[in-house]
mmCIF file of N, CA, C and O in Angstrom:
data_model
loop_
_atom_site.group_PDB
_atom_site.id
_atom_site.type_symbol
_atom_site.label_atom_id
_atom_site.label_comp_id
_atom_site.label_asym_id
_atom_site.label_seq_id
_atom_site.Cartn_x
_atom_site.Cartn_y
_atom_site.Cartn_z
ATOM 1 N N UNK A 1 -1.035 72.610 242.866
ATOM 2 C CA UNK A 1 -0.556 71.274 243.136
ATOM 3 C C UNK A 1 -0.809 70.947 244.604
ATOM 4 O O UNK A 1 -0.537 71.774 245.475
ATOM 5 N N UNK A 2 -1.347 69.703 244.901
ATOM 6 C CA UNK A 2 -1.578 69.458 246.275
ATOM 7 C C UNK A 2 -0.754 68.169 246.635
ATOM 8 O O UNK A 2 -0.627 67.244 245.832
ATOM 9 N N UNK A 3 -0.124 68.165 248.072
ATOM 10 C CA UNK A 3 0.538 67.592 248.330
ATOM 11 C C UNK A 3 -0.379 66.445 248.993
ATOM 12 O O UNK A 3 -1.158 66.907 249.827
ATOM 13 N N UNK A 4 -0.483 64.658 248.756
ATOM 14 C CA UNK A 4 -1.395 64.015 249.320
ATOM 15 C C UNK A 4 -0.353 62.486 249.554
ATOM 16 O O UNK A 4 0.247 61.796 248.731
ATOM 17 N N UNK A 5 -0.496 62.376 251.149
ATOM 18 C CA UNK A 5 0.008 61.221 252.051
ATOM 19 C C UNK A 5 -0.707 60.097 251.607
ATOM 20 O O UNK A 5 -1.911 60.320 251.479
ATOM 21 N N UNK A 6 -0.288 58.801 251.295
ATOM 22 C CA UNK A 6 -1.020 57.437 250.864
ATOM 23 C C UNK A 6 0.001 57.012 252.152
ATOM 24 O O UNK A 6 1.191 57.328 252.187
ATOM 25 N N UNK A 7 -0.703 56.227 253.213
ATOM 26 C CA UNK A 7 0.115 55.093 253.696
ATOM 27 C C UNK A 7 -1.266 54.022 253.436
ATOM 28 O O UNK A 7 -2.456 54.052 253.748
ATOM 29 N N UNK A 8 -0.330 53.046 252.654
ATOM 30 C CA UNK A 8 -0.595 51.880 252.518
ATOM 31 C C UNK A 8 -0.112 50.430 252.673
ATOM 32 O O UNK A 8 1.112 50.299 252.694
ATOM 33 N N UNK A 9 -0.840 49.340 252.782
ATOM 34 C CA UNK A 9 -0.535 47.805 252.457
ATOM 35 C C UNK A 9 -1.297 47.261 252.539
ATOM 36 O O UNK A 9 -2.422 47.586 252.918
ATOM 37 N N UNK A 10 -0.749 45.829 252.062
ATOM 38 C CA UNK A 10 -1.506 44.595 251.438
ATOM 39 C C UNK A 10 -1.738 44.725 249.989
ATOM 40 O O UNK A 10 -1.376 45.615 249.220
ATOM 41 N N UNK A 11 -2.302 43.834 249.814
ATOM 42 C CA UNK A 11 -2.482 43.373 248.008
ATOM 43 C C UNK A 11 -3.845 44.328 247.654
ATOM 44 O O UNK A 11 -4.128 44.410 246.459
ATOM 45 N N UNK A 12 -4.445 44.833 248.332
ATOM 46 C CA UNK A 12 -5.615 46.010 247.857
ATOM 47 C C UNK A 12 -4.955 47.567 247.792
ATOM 48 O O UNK A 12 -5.435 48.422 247.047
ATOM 49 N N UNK A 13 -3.907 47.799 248.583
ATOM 50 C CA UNK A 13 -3.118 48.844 248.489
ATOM 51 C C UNK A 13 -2.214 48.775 247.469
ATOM 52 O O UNK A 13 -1.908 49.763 246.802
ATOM 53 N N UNK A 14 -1.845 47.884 247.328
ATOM 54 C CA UNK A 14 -0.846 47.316 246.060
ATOM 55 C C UNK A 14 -1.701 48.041 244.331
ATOM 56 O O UNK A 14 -1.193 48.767 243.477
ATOM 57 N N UNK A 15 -3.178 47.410 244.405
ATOM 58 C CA UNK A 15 -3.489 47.700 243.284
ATOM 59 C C UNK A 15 -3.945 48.829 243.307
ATOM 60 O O UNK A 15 -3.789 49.386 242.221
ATOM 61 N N UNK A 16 -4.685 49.731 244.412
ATOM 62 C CA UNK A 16 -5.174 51.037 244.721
ATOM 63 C C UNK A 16 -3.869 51.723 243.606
ATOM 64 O O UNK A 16 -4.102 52.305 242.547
ATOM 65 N N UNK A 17 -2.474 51.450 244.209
ATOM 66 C CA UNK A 17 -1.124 52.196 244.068
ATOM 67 C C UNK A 17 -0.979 52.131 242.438
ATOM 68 O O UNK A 17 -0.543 53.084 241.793
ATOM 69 N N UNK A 18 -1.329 51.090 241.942
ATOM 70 C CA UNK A 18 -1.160 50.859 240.047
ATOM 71 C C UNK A 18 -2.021 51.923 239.613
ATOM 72 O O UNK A 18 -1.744 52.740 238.736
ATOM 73 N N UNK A 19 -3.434 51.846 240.501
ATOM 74 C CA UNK A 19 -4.567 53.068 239.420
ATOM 75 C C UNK A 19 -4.223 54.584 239.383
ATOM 76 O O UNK A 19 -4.456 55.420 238.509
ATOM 77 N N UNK A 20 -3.567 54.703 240.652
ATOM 78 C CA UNK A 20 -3.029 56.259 241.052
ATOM 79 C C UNK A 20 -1.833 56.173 240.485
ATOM 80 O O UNK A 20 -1.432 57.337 240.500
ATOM 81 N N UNK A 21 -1.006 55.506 239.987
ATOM 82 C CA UNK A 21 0.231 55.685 239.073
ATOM 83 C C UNK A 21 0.126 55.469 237.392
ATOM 84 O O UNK A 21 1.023 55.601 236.558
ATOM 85 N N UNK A 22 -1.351 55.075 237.190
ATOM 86 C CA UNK A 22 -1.316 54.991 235.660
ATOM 87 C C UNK A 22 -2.099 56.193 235.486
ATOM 88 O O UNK A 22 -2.055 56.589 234.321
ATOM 89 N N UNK A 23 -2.839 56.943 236.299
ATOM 90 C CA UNK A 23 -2.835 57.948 236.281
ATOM 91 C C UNK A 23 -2.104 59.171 235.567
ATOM 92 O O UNK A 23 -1.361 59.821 236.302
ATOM 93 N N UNK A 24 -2.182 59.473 234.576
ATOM 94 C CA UNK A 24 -1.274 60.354 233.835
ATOM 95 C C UNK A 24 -1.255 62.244 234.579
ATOM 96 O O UNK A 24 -0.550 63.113 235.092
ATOM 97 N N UNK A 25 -2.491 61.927 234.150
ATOM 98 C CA UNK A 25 -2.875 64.125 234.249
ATOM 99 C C UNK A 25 -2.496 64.447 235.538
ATOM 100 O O UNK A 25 -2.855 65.594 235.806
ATOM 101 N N UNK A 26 -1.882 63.869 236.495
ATOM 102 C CA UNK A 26 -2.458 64.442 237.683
ATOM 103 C C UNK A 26 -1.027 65.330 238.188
ATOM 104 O O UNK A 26 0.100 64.833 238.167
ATOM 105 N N UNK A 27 -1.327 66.700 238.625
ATOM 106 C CA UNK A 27 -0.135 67.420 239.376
ATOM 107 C C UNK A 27 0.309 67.154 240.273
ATOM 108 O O UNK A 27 1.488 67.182 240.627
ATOM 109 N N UNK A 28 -0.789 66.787 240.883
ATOM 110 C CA UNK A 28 -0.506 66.229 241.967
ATOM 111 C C UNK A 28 1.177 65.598 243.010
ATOM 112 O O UNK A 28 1.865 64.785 242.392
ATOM 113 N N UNK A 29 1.528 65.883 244.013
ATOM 114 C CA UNK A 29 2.402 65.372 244.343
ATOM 115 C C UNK A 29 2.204 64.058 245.729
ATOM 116 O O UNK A 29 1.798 64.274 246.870
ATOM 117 N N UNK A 30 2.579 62.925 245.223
ATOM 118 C CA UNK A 30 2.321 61.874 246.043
ATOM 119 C C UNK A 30 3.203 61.081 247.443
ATOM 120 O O UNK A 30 3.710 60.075 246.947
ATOM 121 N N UNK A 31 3.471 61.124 248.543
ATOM 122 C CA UNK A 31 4.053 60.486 249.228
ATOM 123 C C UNK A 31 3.316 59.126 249.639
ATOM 124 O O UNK A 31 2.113 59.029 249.882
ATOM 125 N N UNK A 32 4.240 58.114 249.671
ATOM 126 C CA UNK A 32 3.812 57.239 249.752
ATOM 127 C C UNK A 32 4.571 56.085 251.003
ATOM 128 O O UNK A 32 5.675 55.545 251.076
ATOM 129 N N UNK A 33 3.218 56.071 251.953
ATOM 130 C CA UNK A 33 4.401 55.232 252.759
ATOM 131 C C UNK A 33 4.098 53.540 253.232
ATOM 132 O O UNK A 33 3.016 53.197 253.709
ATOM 133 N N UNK A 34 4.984 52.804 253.057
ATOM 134 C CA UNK A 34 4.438 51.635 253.581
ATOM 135 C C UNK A 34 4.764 50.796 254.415
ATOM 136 O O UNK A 34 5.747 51.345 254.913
ATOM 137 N N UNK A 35 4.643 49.827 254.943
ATOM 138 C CA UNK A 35 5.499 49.047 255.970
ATOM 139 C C UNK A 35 5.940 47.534 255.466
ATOM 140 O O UNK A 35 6.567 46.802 256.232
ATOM 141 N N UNK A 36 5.594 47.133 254.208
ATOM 142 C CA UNK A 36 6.217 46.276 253.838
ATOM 143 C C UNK A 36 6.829 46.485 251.721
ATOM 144 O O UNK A 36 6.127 46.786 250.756
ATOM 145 N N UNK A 37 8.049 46.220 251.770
ATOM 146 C CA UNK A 37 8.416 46.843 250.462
ATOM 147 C C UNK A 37 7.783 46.324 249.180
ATOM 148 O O UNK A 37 7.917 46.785 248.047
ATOM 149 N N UNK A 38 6.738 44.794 249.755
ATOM 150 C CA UNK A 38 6.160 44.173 248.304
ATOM 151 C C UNK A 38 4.678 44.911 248.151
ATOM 152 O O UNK A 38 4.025 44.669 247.136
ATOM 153 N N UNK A 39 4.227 45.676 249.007
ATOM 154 C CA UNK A 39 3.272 46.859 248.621
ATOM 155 C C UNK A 39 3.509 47.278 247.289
ATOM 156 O O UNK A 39 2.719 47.203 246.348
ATOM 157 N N UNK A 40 4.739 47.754 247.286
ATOM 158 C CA UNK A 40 4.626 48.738 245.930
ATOM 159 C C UNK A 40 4.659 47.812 244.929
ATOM 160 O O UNK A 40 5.110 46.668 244.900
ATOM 161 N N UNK A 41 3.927 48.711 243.842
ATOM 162 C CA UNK A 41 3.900 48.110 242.555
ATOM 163 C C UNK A 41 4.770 48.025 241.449
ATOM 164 O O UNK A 41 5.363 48.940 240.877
ATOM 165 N N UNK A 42 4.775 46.794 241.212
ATOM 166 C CA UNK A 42 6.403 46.286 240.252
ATOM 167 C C UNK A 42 6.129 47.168 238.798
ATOM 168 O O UNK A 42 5.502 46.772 237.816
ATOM 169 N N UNK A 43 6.794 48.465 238.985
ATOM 170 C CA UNK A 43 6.265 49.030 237.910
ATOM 171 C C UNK A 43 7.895 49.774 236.500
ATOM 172 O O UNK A 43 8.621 50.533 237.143
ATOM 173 N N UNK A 44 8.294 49.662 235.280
ATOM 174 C CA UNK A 44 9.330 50.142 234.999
ATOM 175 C C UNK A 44 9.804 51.370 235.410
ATOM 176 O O UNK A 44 11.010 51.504 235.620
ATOM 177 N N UNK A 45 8.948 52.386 235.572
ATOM 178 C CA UNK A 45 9.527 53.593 235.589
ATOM 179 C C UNK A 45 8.931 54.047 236.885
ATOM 180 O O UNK A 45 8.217 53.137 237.306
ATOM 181 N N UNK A 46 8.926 55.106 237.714
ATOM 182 C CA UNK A 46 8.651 55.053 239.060
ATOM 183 C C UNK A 46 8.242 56.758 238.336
ATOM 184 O O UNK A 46 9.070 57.464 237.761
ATOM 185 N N UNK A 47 6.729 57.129 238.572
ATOM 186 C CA UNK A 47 6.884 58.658 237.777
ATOM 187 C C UNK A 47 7.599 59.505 239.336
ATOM 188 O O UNK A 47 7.967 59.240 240.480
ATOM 189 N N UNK A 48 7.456 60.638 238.387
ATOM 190 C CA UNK A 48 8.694 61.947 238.818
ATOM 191 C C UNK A 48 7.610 62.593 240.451
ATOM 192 O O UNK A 48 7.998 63.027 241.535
ATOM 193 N N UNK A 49 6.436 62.401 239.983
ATOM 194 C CA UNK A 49 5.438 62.695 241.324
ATOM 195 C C UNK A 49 5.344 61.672 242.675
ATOM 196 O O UNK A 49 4.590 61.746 243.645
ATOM 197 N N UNK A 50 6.046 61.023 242.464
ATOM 198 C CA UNK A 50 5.589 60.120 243.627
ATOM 199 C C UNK A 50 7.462 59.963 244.126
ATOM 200 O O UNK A 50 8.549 60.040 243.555
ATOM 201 N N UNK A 51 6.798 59.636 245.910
ATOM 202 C CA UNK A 51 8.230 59.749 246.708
ATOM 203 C C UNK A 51 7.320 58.500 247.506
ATOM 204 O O UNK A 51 6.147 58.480 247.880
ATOM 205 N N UNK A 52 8.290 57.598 247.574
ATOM 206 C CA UNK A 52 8.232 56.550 248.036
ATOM 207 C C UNK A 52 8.623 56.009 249.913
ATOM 208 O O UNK A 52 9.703 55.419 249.920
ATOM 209 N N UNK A 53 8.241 56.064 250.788
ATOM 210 C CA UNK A 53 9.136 56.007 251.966
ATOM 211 C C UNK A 53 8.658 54.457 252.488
ATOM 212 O O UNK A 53 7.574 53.984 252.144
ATOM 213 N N UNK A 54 9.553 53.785 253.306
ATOM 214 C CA UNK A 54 9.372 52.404 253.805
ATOM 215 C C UNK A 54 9.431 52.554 255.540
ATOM 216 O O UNK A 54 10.459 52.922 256.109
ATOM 217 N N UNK A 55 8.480 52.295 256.088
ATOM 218 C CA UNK A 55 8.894 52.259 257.580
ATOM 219 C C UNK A 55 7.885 51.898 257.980
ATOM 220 O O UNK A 55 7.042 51.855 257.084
ATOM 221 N N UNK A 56 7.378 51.472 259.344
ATOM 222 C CA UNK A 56 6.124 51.429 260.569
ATOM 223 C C UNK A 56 5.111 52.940 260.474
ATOM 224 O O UNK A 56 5.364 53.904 261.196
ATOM 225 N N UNK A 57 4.428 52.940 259.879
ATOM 226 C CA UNK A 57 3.239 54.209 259.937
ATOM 227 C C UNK A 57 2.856 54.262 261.216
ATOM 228 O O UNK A 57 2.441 55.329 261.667
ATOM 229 N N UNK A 58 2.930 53.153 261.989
ATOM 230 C CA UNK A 58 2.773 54.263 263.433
ATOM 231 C C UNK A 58 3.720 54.350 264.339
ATOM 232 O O UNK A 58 3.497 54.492 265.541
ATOM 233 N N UNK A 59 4.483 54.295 263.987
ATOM 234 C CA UNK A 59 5.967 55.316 264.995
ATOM 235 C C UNK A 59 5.319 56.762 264.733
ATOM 236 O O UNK A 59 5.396 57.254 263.607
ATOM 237 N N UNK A 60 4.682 57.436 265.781
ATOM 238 C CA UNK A 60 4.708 58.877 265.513
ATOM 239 C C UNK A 60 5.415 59.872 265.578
ATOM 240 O O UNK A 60 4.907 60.980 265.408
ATOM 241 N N UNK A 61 6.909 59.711 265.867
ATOM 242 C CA UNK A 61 8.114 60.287 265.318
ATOM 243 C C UNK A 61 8.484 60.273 263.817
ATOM 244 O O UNK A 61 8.689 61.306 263.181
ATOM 245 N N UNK A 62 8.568 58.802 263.202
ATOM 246 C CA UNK A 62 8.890 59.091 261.975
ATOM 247 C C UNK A 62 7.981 59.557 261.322
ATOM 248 O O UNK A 62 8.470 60.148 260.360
ATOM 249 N N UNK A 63 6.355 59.641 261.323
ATOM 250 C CA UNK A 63 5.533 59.858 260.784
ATOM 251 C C UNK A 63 5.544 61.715 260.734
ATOM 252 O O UNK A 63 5.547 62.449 259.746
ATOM 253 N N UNK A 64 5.547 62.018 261.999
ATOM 254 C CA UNK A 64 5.915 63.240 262.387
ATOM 255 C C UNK A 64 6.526 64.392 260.805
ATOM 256 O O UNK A 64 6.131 65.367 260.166
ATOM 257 N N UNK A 65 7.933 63.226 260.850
ATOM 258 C CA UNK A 65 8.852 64.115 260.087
ATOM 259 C C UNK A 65 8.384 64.308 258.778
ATOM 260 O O UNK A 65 8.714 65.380 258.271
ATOM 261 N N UNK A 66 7.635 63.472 258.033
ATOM 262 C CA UNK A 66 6.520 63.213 256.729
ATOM 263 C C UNK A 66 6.105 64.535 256.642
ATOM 264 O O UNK A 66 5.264 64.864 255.805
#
């Protein structure tokens, strides 16, 4: 299982985020960070692989702690 950082936004990150979550097979474990909360995708169930975080991607303190 590999652990893989997405910071994203805008409406191309938005849909990038739908293809990597309809994504079924993958072990993958996902962090995901963004700086505005309508990035993410309006989706019912949020899968069990993905961790969601909201903040400024370049504060390199909080990024740090990621």
């Amino acid at each position: 299982m590999k652990k893989i950082l997405i910071i994203a936004d805008g409406i191309l990150a938005k849909h990038f985020l739908e293809r990597v979550m309809a994504h079924k097979g993958s072990e993958n474990h996902y962090t995901v960070i963004t700086y505005r909360p309508k990035t993410l995708p309006k989706t019912e169930k949020i899968p069990e692989n993905f961790t969601f975080l909201d903040f400024d991607p370049t504060s390199e303190t909080k990024l740090s702690m990621v």
